[in-house]
Amino acid sequence: MNRNTIQRDVIASCLKNNPGHLTADQIYQLIHSQHPAISKGTVYRNLNVLTQTNQIQRIENTDGPDFFEWNTHPHYHIKCIQCKRVFDVKMGYMNNIFDLVQDNAGFQFISHQIMFEGICPECLSKGD
Amino acid sequence: MNRNTIQRDVIASCLKNNPGHLTADQIYQLIHSQHPAISKGTVYRNLNVLTQTNQIQRIENTDGPDFFEWNTHPHYHIKCIQCKRVFDVKMGYMNNIFDLVQDNAGFQFISHQIMFEGICPECLSKGD
DNA sequence: ATACATGCAAAGAATTTGCAGCTTG
DNA sequence: CAAGCTGCAAATTCTTTGCATGTAT
């Protein structure tokens, strides 16, 4: 089914070795310096494959490029409204959140995500 | 500062009279039938102004166009993974959610949003 | 062998923006 | 009249896709 190509390995390793949350373009830039022949289309295609096979996690973004991270455990994120970067939030995962819904109105609830907005320490220290 | 133009009025009224969640393009189509001269740029610009002045609410979307609704009270949404439409969730707003964060890690938390994914009654009844 | 992957460039989707002319206060 | 707004089209941003060629199994 899915093949082990050099490119796929390099992209997965890039995320494994860079803790945090990277955009497709950042990943492309990082890899491009070592492997100048890699194409952006390949990066996007492989990020999709790796996400679908649950080897990495995609953090969908509403006002800019999506982020990707090595950690696939379900958890929540906070986005800095100034630098637009995304970080993990240290907070227990709410497995029971569906119990808080008062009336499901005939919907089948499958999953949820929580995105916090705020200001990261780095931007805070650079003044308002 | 902000002026009352016919276009702005018509766009606000469109949301007021159409309960639910509409995309910029849906709003444009609805208005265009009555006011063929309106341009899409004007719709987008006015939706931004109305959102900034808190007259309407924007629901940011990760895999398609954003939605807009007349109701500006903070609440949560569910997106149908089949038809991609967005609906309100009947669930209390978690004003205390920041208390659940175990370690703010130096971040200033400002706001949060929760997006559920699921299947809407209409899609459920159309079979799997 | 052949199904899957790659590089490249072009296309796509959603939204923003530059500009000249028009309105509102 | 001046600041703000409009219509139009072009530009921007992020991501996907078509195609001919290459490669893993």
Coordinates of C-alpha atoms (C1' of nucleotides) in Angstrom, one line a residue:
Chain A
M1 CA 0.0 0.0 0.0
N2 CA 2.1 2.9 1.3
R3 CA 5.8 2.8 0.3
N4 CA 8.9 3.8 2.1
T5 CA 10.4 6.5 0.1
I6 CA 13.4 8.5 1.1
Q7 CA 11.3 11.6 1.0
R8 CA 8.7 10.2 3.3
D9 CA 11.3 9.1 5.8
V10 CA 13.0 12.5 5.7
I11 CA 9.7 14.3 6.3
A12 CA 8.8 12.1 9.2
S13 CA 12.3 12.4 10.7
C14 CA 12.1 16.2 10.4
L15 CA 9.0 16.3 12.6
K16 CA 10.5 13.7 15.0
N17 CA 13.6 15.7 15.4
N18 CA 12.0 19.1 15.7
P19 CA 9.7 19.1 18.7
G20 CA 7.0 21.7 18.3
H21 CA 4.6 22.7 15.6
L22 CA 5.8 23.3 12.1
T23 CA 4.0 24.4 8.9
A24 CA 4.4 22.5 5.6
D25 CA 6.5 25.4 4.3
Q26 CA 8.8 25.3 7.4
I27 CA 9.3 21.6 6.9
Y28 CA 10.0 22.1 3.2
Q29 CA 12.6 24.8 4.0
L30 CA 14.3 22.7 6.6
I31 CA 14.5 19.7 4.3
H32 CA 15.3 21.7 1.2
S33 CA 18.7 22.7 2.6
Q34 CA 19.7 19.1 2.9
H35 CA 17.8 17.7 -0.1
P36 CA 17.5 20.5 -2.6
A37 CA 15.6 18.4 -5.1
I38 CA 12.6 17.8 -2.9
S39 CA 9.4 19.4 -4.1
K40 CA 6.7 21.2 -2.1
G41 CA 4.0 19.0 -3.6
T42 CA 5.8 15.9 -2.2
V43 CA 6.0 17.5 1.2
Y44 CA 2.2 18.3 1.2
R45 CA 1.4 14.8 -0.2
N46 CA 3.5 13.0 2.5
L47 CA 2.2 15.2 5.3
N48 CA -1.3 14.1 4.2
V49 CA -0.3 10.4 4.1
L50 CA 1.5 10.6 7.5
T51 CA -1.6 12.3 9.0
Q52 CA -4.0 9.7 7.6
T53 CA -1.9 6.9 9.0
N54 CA -1.7 8.6 12.3
Q55 CA 2.1 8.9 12.3
I56 CA 1.9 12.6 12.8
Q57 CA -0.8 15.0 13.9
R58 CA -2.2 17.9 11.8
I59 CA -3.4 21.0 13.7
E60 CA -5.8 22.7 11.4
N61 CA -5.5 26.4 11.4
T62 CA -8.1 29.0 10.5
D63 CA -6.0 32.0 9.6
G64 CA -2.8 30.7 8.1
P65 CA -1.1 27.4 7.2
D66 CA -1.8 24.2 9.1
F67 CA 0.7 23.0 11.6
F68 CA 2.1 19.5 12.0
E69 CA 3.6 17.8 15.0
W70 CA 5.1 14.4 15.9
N71 CA 3.0 13.9 19.0
T72 CA -0.2 12.1 18.0
H73 CA -1.8 12.0 21.4
P74 CA -5.0 14.0 21.6
H75 CA -4.4 17.3 23.4
Y76 CA -5.3 20.9 23.1
H77 CA -3.5 23.9 21.7
I78 CA -3.1 27.6 22.2
K79 CA -2.3 30.0 19.4
C80 CA -0.5 33.3 20.0
I81 CA -2.5 36.1 18.5
Q82 CA 0.7 38.0 17.9
C83 CA 3.3 35.6 16.5
K84 CA 0.6 33.2 15.3
R85 CA 2.6 30.2 16.5
V86 CA 0.8 27.2 18.1
F87 CA 1.8 25.5 21.4
D88 CA 0.5 22.6 23.5
V89 CA -1.7 23.3 26.5
K90 CA -1.0 21.4 29.7
M91 CA -4.6 20.3 30.4
G92 CA -6.3 17.0 30.8
Y93 CA -8.1 15.7 27.7
M94 CA -11.9 16.0 28.3
N95 CA -13.1 12.5 27.3
N96 CA -16.3 13.3 29.0
I97 CA -17.1 16.5 27.1
F98 CA -20.0 15.0 25.2
D99 CA -21.8 14.5 28.5
L100 CA -21.9 18.3 28.8
V101 CA -24.1 18.6 25.7
Q102 CA -27.6 19.3 27.0
D103 CA -29.4 18.2 23.8
N104 CA -27.7 16.5 20.9
A105 CA -30.5 17.5 18.6
G106 CA -30.2 14.3 16.6
F107 CA -26.5 14.8 15.9
Q108 CA -23.9 12.0 16.2
F109 CA -21.0 13.5 18.1
I110 CA -17.7 12.0 17.0
S111 CA -14.8 14.2 18.1
H112 CA -13.9 17.7 19.4
Q113 CA -11.1 20.2 19.4
I114 CA -10.4 23.1 21.6
M115 CA -8.2 26.0 20.5
F116 CA -7.2 28.7 23.0
E117 CA -6.1 32.1 21.9
G118 CA -3.6 34.1 24.0
I119 CA -0.1 35.6 24.0
C120 CA 3.0 33.5 24.3
P121 CA 5.7 34.3 26.9
E122 CA 8.1 35.4 24.2
C123 CA 5.6 38.0 22.8
L124 CA 4.6 39.1 26.3
S125 CA 8.2 39.9 27.2
K126 CA 8.6 41.9 24.0
G127 CA 6.1 44.3 25.4
D128 CA 2.5 44.9 24.4
Chain B
M1 CA -16.1 56.3 11.4
N2 CA -18.2 53.6 9.9
R3 CA -20.8 54.7 7.5
N4 CA -24.3 53.3 6.9
T5 CA -24.3 52.2 3.3
I6 CA -27.1 50.4 1.6
Q7 CA -24.8 47.4 1.0
R8 CA -23.9 47.1 4.7
D9 CA -27.5 47.2 5.7
V10 CA -28.5 44.6 3.2
I11 CA -25.7 42.3 4.3
A12 CA -26.6 42.6 8.0
S13 CA -30.3 42.1 7.2
C14 CA -29.5 39.0 5.2
L15 CA -27.9 37.4 8.3
K16 CA -30.6 38.7 10.6
N17 CA -33.3 37.2 8.4
N18 CA -31.6 33.9 7.7
P19 CA -31.0 32.1 11.0
G20 CA -28.2 29.7 10.8
H21 CA -24.7 29.8 9.5
L22 CA -23.9 31.2 6.0
T23 CA -20.7 31.5 4.1
A24 CA -19.6 34.8 2.4
D25 CA -20.5 33.3 -1.0
Q26 CA -23.9 32.1 0.1
I27 CA -24.6 35.6 1.4
Y28 CA -23.4 37.1 -1.8
Q29 CA -25.6 34.8 -3.8
L30 CA -28.7 35.6 -1.7
I31 CA -28.1 39.3 -2.1
H32 CA -27.1 39.2 -5.7
S33 CA -30.5 38.1 -6.7
Q34 CA -32.0 41.3 -5.3
H35 CA -29.1 43.6 -5.9
P36 CA -27.3 42.4 -9.0
A37 CA -24.7 45.1 -8.8
I38 CA -23.2 44.2 -5.4
S39 CA -19.7 42.9 -5.6
K40 CA -18.1 40.0 -3.7
G41 CA -15.3 42.3 -2.4
T42 CA -17.9 44.5 -0.8
V43 CA -19.5 41.4 0.9
Y44 CA -16.2 40.3 2.3
R45 CA -15.3 43.8 3.4
N46 CA -18.6 44.4 5.2
L47 CA -18.5 41.0 6.8
N48 CA -15.2 41.9 8.3
V49 CA -16.5 45.3 9.5
L50 CA -19.6 43.8 11.0
T51 CA -17.5 41.1 12.8
Q52 CA -15.1 43.7 14.2
T53 CA -17.9 45.8 15.5
N54 CA -19.5 42.6 17.0
Q55 CA -22.7 43.0 15.1
I56 CA -22.3 39.5 13.7
Q57 CA -20.2 36.5 14.6
R58 CA -17.6 34.8 12.4
I59 CA -17.1 31.1 12.8
E60 CA -13.6 30.4 11.5
N61 CA -13.4 27.2 9.4
T62 CA -10.4 25.0 8.8
D63 CA -11.3 23.2 5.7
G64 CA -13.6 25.5 3.7
P65 CA -15.0 29.0 3.8
D66 CA -15.7 30.7 7.1
F67 CA -19.3 30.9 8.3
F68 CA -21.2 34.0 9.7
E69 CA -24.2 34.2 11.9
W70 CA -26.4 36.9 13.5
N71 CA -26.1 35.5 17.0
T72 CA -23.1 37.1 18.7
H73 CA -23.4 35.3 22.1
P74 CA -20.4 33.0 22.8
H75 CA -21.3 29.4 22.1
Y76 CA -20.0 26.3 20.5
H77 CA -20.5 24.7 17.1
I78 CA -20.5 21.3 15.5
K79 CA -19.5 20.7 12.0
C80 CA -21.0 17.8 10.0
I81 CA -18.2 15.8 8.4
Q82 CA -20.4 14.9 5.5
C83 CA -22.2 18.1 4.4
K84 CA -19.6 20.4 6.0
R85 CA -22.3 22.6 7.4
V86 CA -22.0 24.2 10.9
F87 CA -24.7 24.2 13.6
D88 CA -25.0 25.5 17.2
V89 CA -24.4 23.1 20.1
K90 CA -26.7 23.2 23.0
M91 CA -24.2 23.3 25.8
G92 CA -23.3 25.8 28.5
Y93 CA -20.4 28.1 27.8
M94 CA -17.4 27.2 29.9
N95 CA -16.4 30.4 31.5
N96 CA -14.3 28.4 33.9
I97 CA -12.3 26.5 31.3
F98 CA -9.1 28.4 32.0
D99 CA -9.1 26.9 35.6
L100 CA -8.6 23.5 34.0
V101 CA -5.2 24.4 32.6
Q102 CA -2.7 22.8 34.9
D103 CA 0.2 25.1 34.0
N104 CA -0.1 28.2 31.9
A105 CA 3.6 28.0 31.1
G106 CA 3.8 31.8 31.1
F107 CA 1.0 32.3 28.5
Q108 CA -1.7 34.8 28.8
F109 CA -5.0 33.0 28.0
I110 CA -7.5 35.3 26.4
S111 CA -10.3 33.2 24.8
H112 CA -11.2 29.7 23.5
Q113 CA -13.3 28.0 21.0
I114 CA -14.6 24.5 20.8
M115 CA -15.5 22.8 17.6
F116 CA -17.2 19.4 17.6
E117 CA -17.2 17.1 14.6
G118 CA -20.1 14.7 13.9
I119 CA -22.9 13.9 11.6
C120 CA -26.0 16.0 11.3
P121 CA -29.5 14.4 11.5
E122 CA -30.1 15.1 7.8
C123 CA -27.0 13.3 6.7
L124 CA -27.6 10.5 9.3
S125 CA -31.1 9.9 7.7
K126 CA -29.6 9.7 4.2
G127 CA -27.8 6.6 5.3
D128 CA -24.1 6.0 6.0
Chain C
dA1 C1' 5.6 -5.7 -13.5
dT2 C1' 2.8 -2.5 -11.6
dA3 C1' 1.0 0.2 -8.3
dC4 C1' 2.6 3.9 -5.9
dA5 C1' 5.6 8.2 -5.6
dT6 C1' 8.1 12.1 -7.4
dG7 C1' 9.2 16.9 -9.4
dC8 C1' 7.4 20.4 -11.8
dA9 C1' 4.2 23.7 -12.9
dA10 C1' -0.4 24.9 -13.3
dA11 C1' -4.9 25.1 -11.2
dG12 C1' -8.0 25.7 -7.3
dA13 C1' -10.3 27.8 -3.4
dA14 C1' -11.0 31.6 -0.3
dT15 C1' -10.0 36.0 0.7
dT16 C1' -7.7 40.5 0.3
dT17 C1' -6.2 44.6 -2.0
dG18 C1' -5.2 48.6 -5.4
dC19 C1' -7.4 51.9 -7.8
dA20 C1' -10.6 55.3 -9.8
dG21 C1' -14.9 56.9 -9.0
dC22 C1' -19.0 57.5 -6.0
dT23 C1' -21.5 58.4 -1.2
dT24 C1' -22.2 59.7 3.3
dG25 C1' -22.0 62.8 7.2
Chain D
dC1 C1' -15.4 68.4 1.1
dA2 C1' -13.0 64.6 3.2
dA3 C1' -13.2 60.2 5.0
dG4 C1' -15.1 56.2 4.0
dC5 C1' -17.1 52.9 0.6
dT6 C1' -18.0 50.6 -3.9
dG7 C1' -17.2 47.6 -8.1
dC8 C1' -14.0 45.5 -10.6
dA9 C1' -10.1 42.8 -11.5
dA10 C1' -5.7 41.4 -10.2
dA11 C1' -3.0 39.6 -6.5
dT12 C1' -2.1 36.7 -2.4
dT13 C1' -1.9 32.6 0.3
dC14 C1' -2.2 27.9 1.1
dT15 C1' -2.9 23.5 -0.9
dT16 C1' -4.1 20.2 -4.4
dT17 C1' -3.7 18.1 -8.9
dG18 C1' -2.3 16.5 -13.9
dC19 C1' 1.2 14.5 -16.1
dA20 C1' 5.3 12.2 -17.5
dT21 C1' 8.9 9.9 -15.4
dG22 C1' 11.0 7.2 -11.6
dT23 C1' 11.2 3.6 -7.9
dA24 C1' 9.8 0.3 -4.2
dT25 C1' 8.0 -4.2 -3.6

